[in-house]
PDB file of C-alpha atoms in Angstrom:
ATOM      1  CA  UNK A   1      38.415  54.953 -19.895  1.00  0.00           C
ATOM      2  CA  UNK A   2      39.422  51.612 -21.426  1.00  0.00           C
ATOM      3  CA  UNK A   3      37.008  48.881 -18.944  1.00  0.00           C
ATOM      4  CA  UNK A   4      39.093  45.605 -20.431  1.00  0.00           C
ATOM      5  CA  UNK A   5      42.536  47.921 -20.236  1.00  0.00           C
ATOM      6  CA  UNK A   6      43.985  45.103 -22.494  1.00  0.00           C
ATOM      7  CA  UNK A   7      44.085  42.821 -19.807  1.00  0.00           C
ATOM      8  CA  UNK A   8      41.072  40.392 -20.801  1.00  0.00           C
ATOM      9  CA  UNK A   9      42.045  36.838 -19.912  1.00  0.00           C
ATOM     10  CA  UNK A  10      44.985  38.113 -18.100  1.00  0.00           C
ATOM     11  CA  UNK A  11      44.743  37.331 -14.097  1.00  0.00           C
ATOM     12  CA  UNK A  12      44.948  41.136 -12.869  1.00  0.00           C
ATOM     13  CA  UNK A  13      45.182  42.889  -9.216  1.00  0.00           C
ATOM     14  CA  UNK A  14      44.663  46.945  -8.957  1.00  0.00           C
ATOM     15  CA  UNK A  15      46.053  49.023  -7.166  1.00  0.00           C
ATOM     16  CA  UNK A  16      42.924  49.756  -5.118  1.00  0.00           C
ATOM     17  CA  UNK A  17      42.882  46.203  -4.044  1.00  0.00           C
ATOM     18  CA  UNK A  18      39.903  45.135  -6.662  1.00  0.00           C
ATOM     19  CA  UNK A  19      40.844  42.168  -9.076  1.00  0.00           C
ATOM     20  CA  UNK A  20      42.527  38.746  -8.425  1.00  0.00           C
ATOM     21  CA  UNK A  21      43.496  38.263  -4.841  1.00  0.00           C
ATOM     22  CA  UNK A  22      47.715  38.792  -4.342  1.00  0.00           C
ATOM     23  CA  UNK A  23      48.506  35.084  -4.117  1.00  0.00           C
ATOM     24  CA  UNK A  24      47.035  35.035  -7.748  1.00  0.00           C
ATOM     25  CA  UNK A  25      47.277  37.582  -9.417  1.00  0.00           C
ATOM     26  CA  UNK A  26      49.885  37.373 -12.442  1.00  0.00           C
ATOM     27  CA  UNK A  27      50.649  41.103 -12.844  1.00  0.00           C
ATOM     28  CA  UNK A  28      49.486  44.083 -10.648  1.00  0.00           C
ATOM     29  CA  UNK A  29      48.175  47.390 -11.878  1.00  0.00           C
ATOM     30  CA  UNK A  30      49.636  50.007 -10.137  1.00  0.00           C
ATOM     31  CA  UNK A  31      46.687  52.186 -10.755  1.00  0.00           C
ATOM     32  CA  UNK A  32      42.836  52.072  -9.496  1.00  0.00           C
ATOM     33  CA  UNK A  33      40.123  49.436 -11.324  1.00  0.00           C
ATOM     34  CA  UNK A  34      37.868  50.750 -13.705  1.00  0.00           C
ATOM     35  CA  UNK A  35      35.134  51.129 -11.189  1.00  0.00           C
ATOM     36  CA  UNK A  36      37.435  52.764  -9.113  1.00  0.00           C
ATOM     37  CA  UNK A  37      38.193  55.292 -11.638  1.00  0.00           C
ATOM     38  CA  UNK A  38      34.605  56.102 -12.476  1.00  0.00           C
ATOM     39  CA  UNK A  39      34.271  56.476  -8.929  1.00  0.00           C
ATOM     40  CA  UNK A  40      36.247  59.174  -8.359  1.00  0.00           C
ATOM     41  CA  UNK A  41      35.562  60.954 -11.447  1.00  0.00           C
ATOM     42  CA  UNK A  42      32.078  60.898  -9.994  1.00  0.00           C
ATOM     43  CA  UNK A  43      32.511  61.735  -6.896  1.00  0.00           C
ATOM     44  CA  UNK A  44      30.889  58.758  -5.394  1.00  0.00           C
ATOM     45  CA  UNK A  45      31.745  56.095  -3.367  1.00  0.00           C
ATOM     46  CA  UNK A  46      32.022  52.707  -3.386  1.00  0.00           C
ATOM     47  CA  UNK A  47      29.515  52.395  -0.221  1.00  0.00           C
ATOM     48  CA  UNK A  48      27.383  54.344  -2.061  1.00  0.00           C
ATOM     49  CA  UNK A  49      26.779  52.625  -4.782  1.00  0.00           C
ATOM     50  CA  UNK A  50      26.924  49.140  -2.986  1.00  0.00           C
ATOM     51  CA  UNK A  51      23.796  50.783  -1.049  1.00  0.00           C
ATOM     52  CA  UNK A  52      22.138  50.951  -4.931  1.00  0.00           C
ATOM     53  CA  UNK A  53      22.269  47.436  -5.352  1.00  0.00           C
ATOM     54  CA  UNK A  54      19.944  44.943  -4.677  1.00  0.00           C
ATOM     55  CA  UNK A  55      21.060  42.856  -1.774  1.00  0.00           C
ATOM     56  CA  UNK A  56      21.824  39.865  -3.499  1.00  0.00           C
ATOM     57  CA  UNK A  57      24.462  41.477  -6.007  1.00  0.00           C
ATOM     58  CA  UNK A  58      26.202  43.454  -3.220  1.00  0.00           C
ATOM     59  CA  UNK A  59      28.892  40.956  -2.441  1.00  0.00           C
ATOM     60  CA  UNK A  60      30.035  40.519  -6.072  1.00  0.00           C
ATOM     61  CA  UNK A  61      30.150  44.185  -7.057  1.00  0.00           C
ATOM     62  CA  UNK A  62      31.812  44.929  -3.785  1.00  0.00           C
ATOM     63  CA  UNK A  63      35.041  43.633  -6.210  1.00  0.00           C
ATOM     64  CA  UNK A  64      33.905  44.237  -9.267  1.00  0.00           C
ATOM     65  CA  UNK A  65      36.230  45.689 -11.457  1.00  0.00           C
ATOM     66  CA  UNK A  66      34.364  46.526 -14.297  1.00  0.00           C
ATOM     67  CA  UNK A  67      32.006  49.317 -15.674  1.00  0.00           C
ATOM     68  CA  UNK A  68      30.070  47.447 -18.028  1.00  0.00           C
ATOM     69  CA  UNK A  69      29.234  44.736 -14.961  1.00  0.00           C
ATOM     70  CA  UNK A  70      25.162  44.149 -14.950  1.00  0.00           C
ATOM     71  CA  UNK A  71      23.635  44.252 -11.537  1.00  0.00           C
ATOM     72  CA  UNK A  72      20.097  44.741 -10.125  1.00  0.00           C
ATOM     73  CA  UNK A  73      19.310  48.000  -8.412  1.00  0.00           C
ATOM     74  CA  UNK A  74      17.164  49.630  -5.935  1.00  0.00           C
ATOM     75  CA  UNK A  75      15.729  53.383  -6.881  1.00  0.00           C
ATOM     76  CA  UNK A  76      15.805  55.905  -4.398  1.00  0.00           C
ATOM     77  CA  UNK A  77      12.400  56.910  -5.002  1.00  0.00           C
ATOM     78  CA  UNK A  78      10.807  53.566  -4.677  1.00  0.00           C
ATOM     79  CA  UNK A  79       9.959  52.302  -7.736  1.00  0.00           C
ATOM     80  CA  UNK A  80      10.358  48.806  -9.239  1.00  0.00           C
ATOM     81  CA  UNK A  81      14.006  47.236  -9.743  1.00  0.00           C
ATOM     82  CA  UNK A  82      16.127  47.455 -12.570  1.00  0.00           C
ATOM     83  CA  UNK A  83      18.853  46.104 -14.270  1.00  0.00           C
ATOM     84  CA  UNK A  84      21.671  48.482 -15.613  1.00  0.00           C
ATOM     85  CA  UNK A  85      25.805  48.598 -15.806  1.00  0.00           C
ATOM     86  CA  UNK A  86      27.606  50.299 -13.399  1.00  0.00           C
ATOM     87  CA  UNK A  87      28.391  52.927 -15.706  1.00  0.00           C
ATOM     88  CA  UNK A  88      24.929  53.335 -16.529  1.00  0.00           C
ATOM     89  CA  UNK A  89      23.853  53.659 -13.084  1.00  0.00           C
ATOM     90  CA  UNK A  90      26.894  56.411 -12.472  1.00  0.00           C
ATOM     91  CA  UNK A  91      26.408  58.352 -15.157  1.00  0.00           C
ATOM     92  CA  UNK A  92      22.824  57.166 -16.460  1.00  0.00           C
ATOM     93  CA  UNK A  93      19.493  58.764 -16.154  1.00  0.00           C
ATOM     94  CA  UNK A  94      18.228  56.328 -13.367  1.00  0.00           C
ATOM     95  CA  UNK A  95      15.852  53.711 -13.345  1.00  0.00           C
ATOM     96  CA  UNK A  96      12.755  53.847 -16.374  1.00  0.00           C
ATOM     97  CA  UNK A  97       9.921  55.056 -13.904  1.00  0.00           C
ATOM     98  CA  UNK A  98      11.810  58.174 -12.863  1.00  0.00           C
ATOM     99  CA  UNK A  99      12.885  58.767 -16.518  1.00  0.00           C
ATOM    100  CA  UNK A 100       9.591  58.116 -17.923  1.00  0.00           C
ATOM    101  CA  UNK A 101       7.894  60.640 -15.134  1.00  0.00           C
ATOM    102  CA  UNK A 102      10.906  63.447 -15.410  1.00  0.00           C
ATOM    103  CA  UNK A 103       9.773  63.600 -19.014  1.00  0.00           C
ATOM    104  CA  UNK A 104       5.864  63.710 -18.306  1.00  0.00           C
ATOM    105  CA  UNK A 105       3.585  66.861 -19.368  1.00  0.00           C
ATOM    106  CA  UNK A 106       3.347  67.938 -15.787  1.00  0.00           C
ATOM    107  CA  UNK A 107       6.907  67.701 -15.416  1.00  0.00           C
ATOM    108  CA  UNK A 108       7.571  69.952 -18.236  1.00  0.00           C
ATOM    109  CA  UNK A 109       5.491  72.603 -17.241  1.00  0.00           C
ATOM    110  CA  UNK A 110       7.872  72.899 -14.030  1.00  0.00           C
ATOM    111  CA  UNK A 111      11.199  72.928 -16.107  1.00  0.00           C
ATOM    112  CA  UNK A 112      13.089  75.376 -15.852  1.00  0.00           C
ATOM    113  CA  UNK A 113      12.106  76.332 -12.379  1.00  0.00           C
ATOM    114  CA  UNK A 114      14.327  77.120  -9.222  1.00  0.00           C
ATOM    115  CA  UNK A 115      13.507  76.208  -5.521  1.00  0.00           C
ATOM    116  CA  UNK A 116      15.082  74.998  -2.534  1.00  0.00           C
ATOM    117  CA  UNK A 117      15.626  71.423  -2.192  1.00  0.00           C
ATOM    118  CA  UNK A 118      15.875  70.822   1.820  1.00  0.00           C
ATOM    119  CA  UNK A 119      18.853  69.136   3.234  1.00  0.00           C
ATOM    120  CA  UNK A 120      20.543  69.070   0.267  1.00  0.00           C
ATOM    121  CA  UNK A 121      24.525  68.027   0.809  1.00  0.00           C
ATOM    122  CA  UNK A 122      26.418  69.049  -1.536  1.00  0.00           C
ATOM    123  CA  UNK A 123      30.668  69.806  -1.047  1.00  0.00           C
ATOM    124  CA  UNK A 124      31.775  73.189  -1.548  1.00  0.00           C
ATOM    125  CA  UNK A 125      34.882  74.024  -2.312  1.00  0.00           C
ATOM    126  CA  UNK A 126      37.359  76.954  -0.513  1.00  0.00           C
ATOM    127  CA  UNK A 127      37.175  78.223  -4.648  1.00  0.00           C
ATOM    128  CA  UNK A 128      33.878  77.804  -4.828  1.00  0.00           C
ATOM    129  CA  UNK A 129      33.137  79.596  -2.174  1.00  0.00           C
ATOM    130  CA  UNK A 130      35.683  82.470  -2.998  1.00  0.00           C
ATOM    131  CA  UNK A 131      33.604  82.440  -6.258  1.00  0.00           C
ATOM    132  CA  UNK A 132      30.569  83.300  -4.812  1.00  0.00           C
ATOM    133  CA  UNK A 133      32.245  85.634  -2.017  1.00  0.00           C
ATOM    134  CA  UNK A 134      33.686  87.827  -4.991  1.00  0.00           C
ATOM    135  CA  UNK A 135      30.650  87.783  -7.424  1.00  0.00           C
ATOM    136  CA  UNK A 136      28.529  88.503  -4.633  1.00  0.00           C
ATOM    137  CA  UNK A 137      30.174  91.425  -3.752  1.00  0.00           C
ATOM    138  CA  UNK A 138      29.328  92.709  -7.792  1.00  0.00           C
ATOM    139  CA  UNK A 139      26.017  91.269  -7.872  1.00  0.00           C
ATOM    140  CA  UNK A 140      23.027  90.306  -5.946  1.00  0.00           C
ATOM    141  CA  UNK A 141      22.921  86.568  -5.197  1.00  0.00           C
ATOM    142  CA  UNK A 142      19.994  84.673  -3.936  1.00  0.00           C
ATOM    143  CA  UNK A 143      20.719  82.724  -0.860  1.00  0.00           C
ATOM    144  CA  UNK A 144      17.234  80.615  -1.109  1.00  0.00           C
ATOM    145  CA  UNK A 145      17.388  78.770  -4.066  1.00  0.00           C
ATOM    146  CA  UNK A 146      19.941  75.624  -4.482  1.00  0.00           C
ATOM    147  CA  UNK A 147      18.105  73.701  -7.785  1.00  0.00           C
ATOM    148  CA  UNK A 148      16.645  73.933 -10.896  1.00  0.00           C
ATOM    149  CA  UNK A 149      14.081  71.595 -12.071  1.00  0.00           C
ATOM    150  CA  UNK A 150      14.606  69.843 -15.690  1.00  0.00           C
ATOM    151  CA  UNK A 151      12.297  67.820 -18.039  1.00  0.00           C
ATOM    152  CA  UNK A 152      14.641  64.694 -18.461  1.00  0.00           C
ATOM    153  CA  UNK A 153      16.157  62.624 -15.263  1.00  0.00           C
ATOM    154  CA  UNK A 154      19.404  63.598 -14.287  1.00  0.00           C
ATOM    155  CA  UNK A 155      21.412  60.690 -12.149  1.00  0.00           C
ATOM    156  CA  UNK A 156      17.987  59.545 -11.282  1.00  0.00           C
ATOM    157  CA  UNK A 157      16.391  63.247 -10.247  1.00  0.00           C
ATOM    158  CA  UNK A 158      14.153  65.825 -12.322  1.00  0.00           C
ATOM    159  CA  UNK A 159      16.668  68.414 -11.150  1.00  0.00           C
ATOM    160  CA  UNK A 160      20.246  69.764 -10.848  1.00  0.00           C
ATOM    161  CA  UNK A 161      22.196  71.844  -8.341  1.00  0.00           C
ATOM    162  CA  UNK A 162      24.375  74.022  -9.855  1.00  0.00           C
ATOM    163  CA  UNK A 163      26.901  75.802  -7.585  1.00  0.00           C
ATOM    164  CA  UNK A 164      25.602  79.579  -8.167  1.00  0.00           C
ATOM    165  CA  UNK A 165      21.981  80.536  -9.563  1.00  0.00           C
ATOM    166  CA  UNK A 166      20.448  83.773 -10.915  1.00  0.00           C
ATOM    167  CA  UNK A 167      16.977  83.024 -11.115  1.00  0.00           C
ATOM    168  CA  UNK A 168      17.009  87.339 -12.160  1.00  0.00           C
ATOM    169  CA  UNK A 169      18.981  86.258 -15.115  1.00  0.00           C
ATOM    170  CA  UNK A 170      17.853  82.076 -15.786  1.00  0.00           C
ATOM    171  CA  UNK A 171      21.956  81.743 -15.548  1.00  0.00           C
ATOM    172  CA  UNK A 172      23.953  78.743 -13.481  1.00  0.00           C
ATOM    173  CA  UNK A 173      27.260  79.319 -12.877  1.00  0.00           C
ATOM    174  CA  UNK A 174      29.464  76.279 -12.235  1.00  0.00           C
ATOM    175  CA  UNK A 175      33.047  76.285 -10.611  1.00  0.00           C
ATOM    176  CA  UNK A 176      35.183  73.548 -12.187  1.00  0.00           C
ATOM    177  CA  UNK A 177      38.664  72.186 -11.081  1.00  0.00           C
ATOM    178  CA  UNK A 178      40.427  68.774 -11.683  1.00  0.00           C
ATOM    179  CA  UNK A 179      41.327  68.164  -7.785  1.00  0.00           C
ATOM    180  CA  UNK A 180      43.917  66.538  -6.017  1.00  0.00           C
ATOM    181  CA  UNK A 181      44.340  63.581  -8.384  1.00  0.00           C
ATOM    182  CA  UNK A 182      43.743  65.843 -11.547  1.00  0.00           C
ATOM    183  CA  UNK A 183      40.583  63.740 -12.851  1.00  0.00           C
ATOM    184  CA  UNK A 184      37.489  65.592 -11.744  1.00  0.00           C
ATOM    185  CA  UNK A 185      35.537  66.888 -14.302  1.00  0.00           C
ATOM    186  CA  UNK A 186      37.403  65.084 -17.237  1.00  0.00           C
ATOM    187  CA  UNK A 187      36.334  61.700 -19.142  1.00  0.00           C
ATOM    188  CA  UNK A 188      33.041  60.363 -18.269  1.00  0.00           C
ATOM    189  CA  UNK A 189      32.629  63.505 -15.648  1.00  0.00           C
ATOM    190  CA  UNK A 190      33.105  65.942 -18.084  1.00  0.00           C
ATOM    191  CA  UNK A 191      30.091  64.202 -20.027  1.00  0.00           C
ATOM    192  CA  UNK A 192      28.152  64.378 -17.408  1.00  0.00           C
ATOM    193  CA  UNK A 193      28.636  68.101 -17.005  1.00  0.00           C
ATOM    194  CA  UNK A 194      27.618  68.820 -20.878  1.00  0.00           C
ATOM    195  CA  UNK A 195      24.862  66.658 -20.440  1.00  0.00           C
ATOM    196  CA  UNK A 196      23.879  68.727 -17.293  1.00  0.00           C
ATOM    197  CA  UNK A 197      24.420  72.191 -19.387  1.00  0.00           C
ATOM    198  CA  UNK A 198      22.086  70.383 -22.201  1.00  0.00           C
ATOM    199  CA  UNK A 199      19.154  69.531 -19.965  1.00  0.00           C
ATOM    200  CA  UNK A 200      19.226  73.473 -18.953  1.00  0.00           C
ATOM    201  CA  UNK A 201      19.117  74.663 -22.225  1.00  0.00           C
ATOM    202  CA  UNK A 202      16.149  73.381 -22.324  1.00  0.00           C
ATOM    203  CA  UNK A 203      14.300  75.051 -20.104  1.00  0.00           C
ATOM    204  CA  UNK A 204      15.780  78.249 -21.137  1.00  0.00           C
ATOM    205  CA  UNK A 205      18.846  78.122 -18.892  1.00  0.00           C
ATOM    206  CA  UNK A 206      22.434  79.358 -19.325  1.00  0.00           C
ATOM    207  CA  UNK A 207      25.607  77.625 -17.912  1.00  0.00           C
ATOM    208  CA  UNK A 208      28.785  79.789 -17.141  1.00  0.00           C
ATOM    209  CA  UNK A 209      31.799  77.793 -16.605  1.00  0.00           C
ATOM    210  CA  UNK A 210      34.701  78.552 -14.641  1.00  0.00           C
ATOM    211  CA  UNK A 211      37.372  75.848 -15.416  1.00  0.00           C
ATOM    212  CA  UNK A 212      40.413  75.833 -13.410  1.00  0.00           C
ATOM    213  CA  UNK A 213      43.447  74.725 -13.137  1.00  0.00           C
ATOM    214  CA  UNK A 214      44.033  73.303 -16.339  1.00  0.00           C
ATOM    215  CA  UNK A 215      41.041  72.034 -17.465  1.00  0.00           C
ATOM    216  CA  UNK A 216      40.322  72.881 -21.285  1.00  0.00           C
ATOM    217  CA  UNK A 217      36.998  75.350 -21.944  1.00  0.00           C
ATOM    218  CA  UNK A 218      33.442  73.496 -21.542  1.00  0.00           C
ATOM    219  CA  UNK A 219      30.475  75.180 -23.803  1.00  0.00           C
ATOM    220  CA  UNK A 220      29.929  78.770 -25.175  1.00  0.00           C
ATOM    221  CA  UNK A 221      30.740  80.469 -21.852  1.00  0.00           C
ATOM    222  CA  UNK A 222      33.533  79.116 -20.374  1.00  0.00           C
ATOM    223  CA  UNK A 223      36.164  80.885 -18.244  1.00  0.00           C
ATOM    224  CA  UNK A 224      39.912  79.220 -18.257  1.00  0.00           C
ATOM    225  CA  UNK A 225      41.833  80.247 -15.434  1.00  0.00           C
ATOM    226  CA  UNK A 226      44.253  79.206 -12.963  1.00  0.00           C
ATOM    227  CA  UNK A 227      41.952  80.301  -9.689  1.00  0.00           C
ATOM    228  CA  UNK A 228      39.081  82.801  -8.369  1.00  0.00           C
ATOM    229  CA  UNK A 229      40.510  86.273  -9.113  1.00  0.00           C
ATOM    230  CA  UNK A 230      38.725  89.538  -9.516  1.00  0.00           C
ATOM    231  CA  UNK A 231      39.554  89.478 -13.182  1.00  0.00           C
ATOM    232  CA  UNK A 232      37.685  85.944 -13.278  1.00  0.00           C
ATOM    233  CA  UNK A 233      34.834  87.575 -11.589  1.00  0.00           C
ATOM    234  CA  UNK A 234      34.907  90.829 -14.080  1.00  0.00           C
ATOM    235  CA  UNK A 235      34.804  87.817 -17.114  1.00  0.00           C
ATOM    236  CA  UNK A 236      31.741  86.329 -15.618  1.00  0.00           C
ATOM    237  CA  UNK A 237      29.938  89.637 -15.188  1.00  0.00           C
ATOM    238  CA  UNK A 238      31.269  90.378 -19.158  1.00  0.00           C
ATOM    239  CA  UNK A 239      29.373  86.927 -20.263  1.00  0.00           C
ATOM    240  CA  UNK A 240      26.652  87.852 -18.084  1.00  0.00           C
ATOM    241  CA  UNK A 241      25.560  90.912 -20.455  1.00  0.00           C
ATOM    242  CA  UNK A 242      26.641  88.747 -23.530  1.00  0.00           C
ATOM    243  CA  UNK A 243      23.894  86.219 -22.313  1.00  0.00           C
ATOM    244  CA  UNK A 244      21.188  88.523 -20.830  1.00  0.00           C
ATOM    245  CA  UNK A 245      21.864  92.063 -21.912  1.00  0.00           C
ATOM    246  CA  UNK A 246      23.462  94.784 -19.952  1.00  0.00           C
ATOM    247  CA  UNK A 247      19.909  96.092 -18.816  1.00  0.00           C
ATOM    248  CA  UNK A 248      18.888  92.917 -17.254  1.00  0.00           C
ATOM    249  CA  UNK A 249      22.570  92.870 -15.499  1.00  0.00           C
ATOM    250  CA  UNK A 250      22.341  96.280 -14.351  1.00  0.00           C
ATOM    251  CA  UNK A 251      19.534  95.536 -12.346  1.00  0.00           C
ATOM    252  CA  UNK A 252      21.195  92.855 -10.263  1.00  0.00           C
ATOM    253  CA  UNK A 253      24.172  94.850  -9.814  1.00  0.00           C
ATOM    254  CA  UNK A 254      25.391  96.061  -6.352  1.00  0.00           C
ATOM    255  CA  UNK A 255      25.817 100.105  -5.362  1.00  0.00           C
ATOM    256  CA  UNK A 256      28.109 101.823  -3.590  1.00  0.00           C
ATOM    257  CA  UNK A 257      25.022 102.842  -1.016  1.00  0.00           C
ATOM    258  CA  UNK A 258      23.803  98.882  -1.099  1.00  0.00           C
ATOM    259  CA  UNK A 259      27.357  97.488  -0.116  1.00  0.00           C
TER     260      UNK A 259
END
């Protein structure tokens, strides 16, 4: 994503509305800001990260344009303010404090461990939920686990949520797809997923990726496909063994007699 878009000095209005207002603006984008763009490939809102800010920055980067912008902001868990760029505060590890304690010795010694997180939102997909339909049908799933804990600070948390876990097996399995506009998961997204596989590697953790729709492989065990199929499902079970061995699989595996 190019944040000056070759545009620097030049009086610009987006698409999205951001930028000079209409009566000034010399030329009009006909795409979304920069902000806007990392917003979507984010999945966040603009409300959502005005609610990050500190107060007094709110009605400047409620038109900001840019990613590289410096603003003050509030963390979720309390501790002191801190300056970052938008882009840092998308895709960054959060403020110092939380980094500093996701990294601690105590912390450590709880990497790599899965629990529930209650009231956790996250959006789930019709595939996604095919995904885990189908393999579910092949392979005992647990239904009371939704994150892994992690010894570095990932958008601000010591955890992840991948979409499927197998504590059994210490693999995540991720559903990927581009979306309506065709930029999930790609650009700054898709380095926020390898730095998501990365951070459970090391705690001993495997990532399966199934990447739909276009989207090019993503790590050692990826799966490019065009949707959820049973074939897709008969691939993950195949990487499965490759990751874990065929014993370990086999005794996750669903019987005739256990439906």
């Amino acid at each position: 994503m190019d944040e000056d878009s070759g545009t620097a000095g030049i009086t610009v209005r987006f698409r999205c509305g951001h930028g000079a207002d209409a009566a000034e603006a010399r030329i009009t984008l006909q795409r979304a800001c920069p902000l806007c763009m990392l917003l979507g490939e984010t999945k966040r809102s603009r409300e959502e990260l005005l609610r990050r800010a500190a107060p007094a920055g709110r009605a400047a980067l409620a038109q900001e344009t840019r990613i590289g912008a410096s603003y003050q902001w509030i963390c979720t868990r309390g501790h002191s303010r801190y300056e970052a760029t938008v882009r840092e505060t998308l895709t960054g590890p959060g403020c110092p404090k939380c980094q500093k304690n996701a990294q601690a010795p105590a912390a450590r010694h709880e990497g790599g461990v899965p629990f529930m997180k209650p009231g956790l939102k996250t959006r789930t997909s019709q595939a996604e939920q095919k995904l885990r339909m189908l393999l579910g049908e092949r392979i005992r799933l647990p239904h009371r686990v939704n994150a892994i804990r992690i010894n570095r600070s990932f958008y601000g948390k010591p955890e992840v949520w991948p979409d499927i876990i197998i504590p059994g097996l210490k693999v995540a399995i991720e559903y990927d797809s581009p979306g309506r506009e065709r930029t999930a998961h790609r650009g700054l997204k898709e380095a926020s997923d390898r730095e998501k596989d990365a951070a459970l590697a090391e705690v001993g953790w495997a990532v399966i990726r199934v990447r739909a729709d276009g989207l090019e492989p993503l790590g050692p065990y990826s799966i490019a496909c065009a949707g959820v199929t049973a074939a897709v499902i008969d691939e993950v079970l195949r990487l499965l063994v490759l990751i874990r061995g065929e014993e370990a699989v086999a005794a996750l595996m669903r019987t005739d007699s256990s439906g």
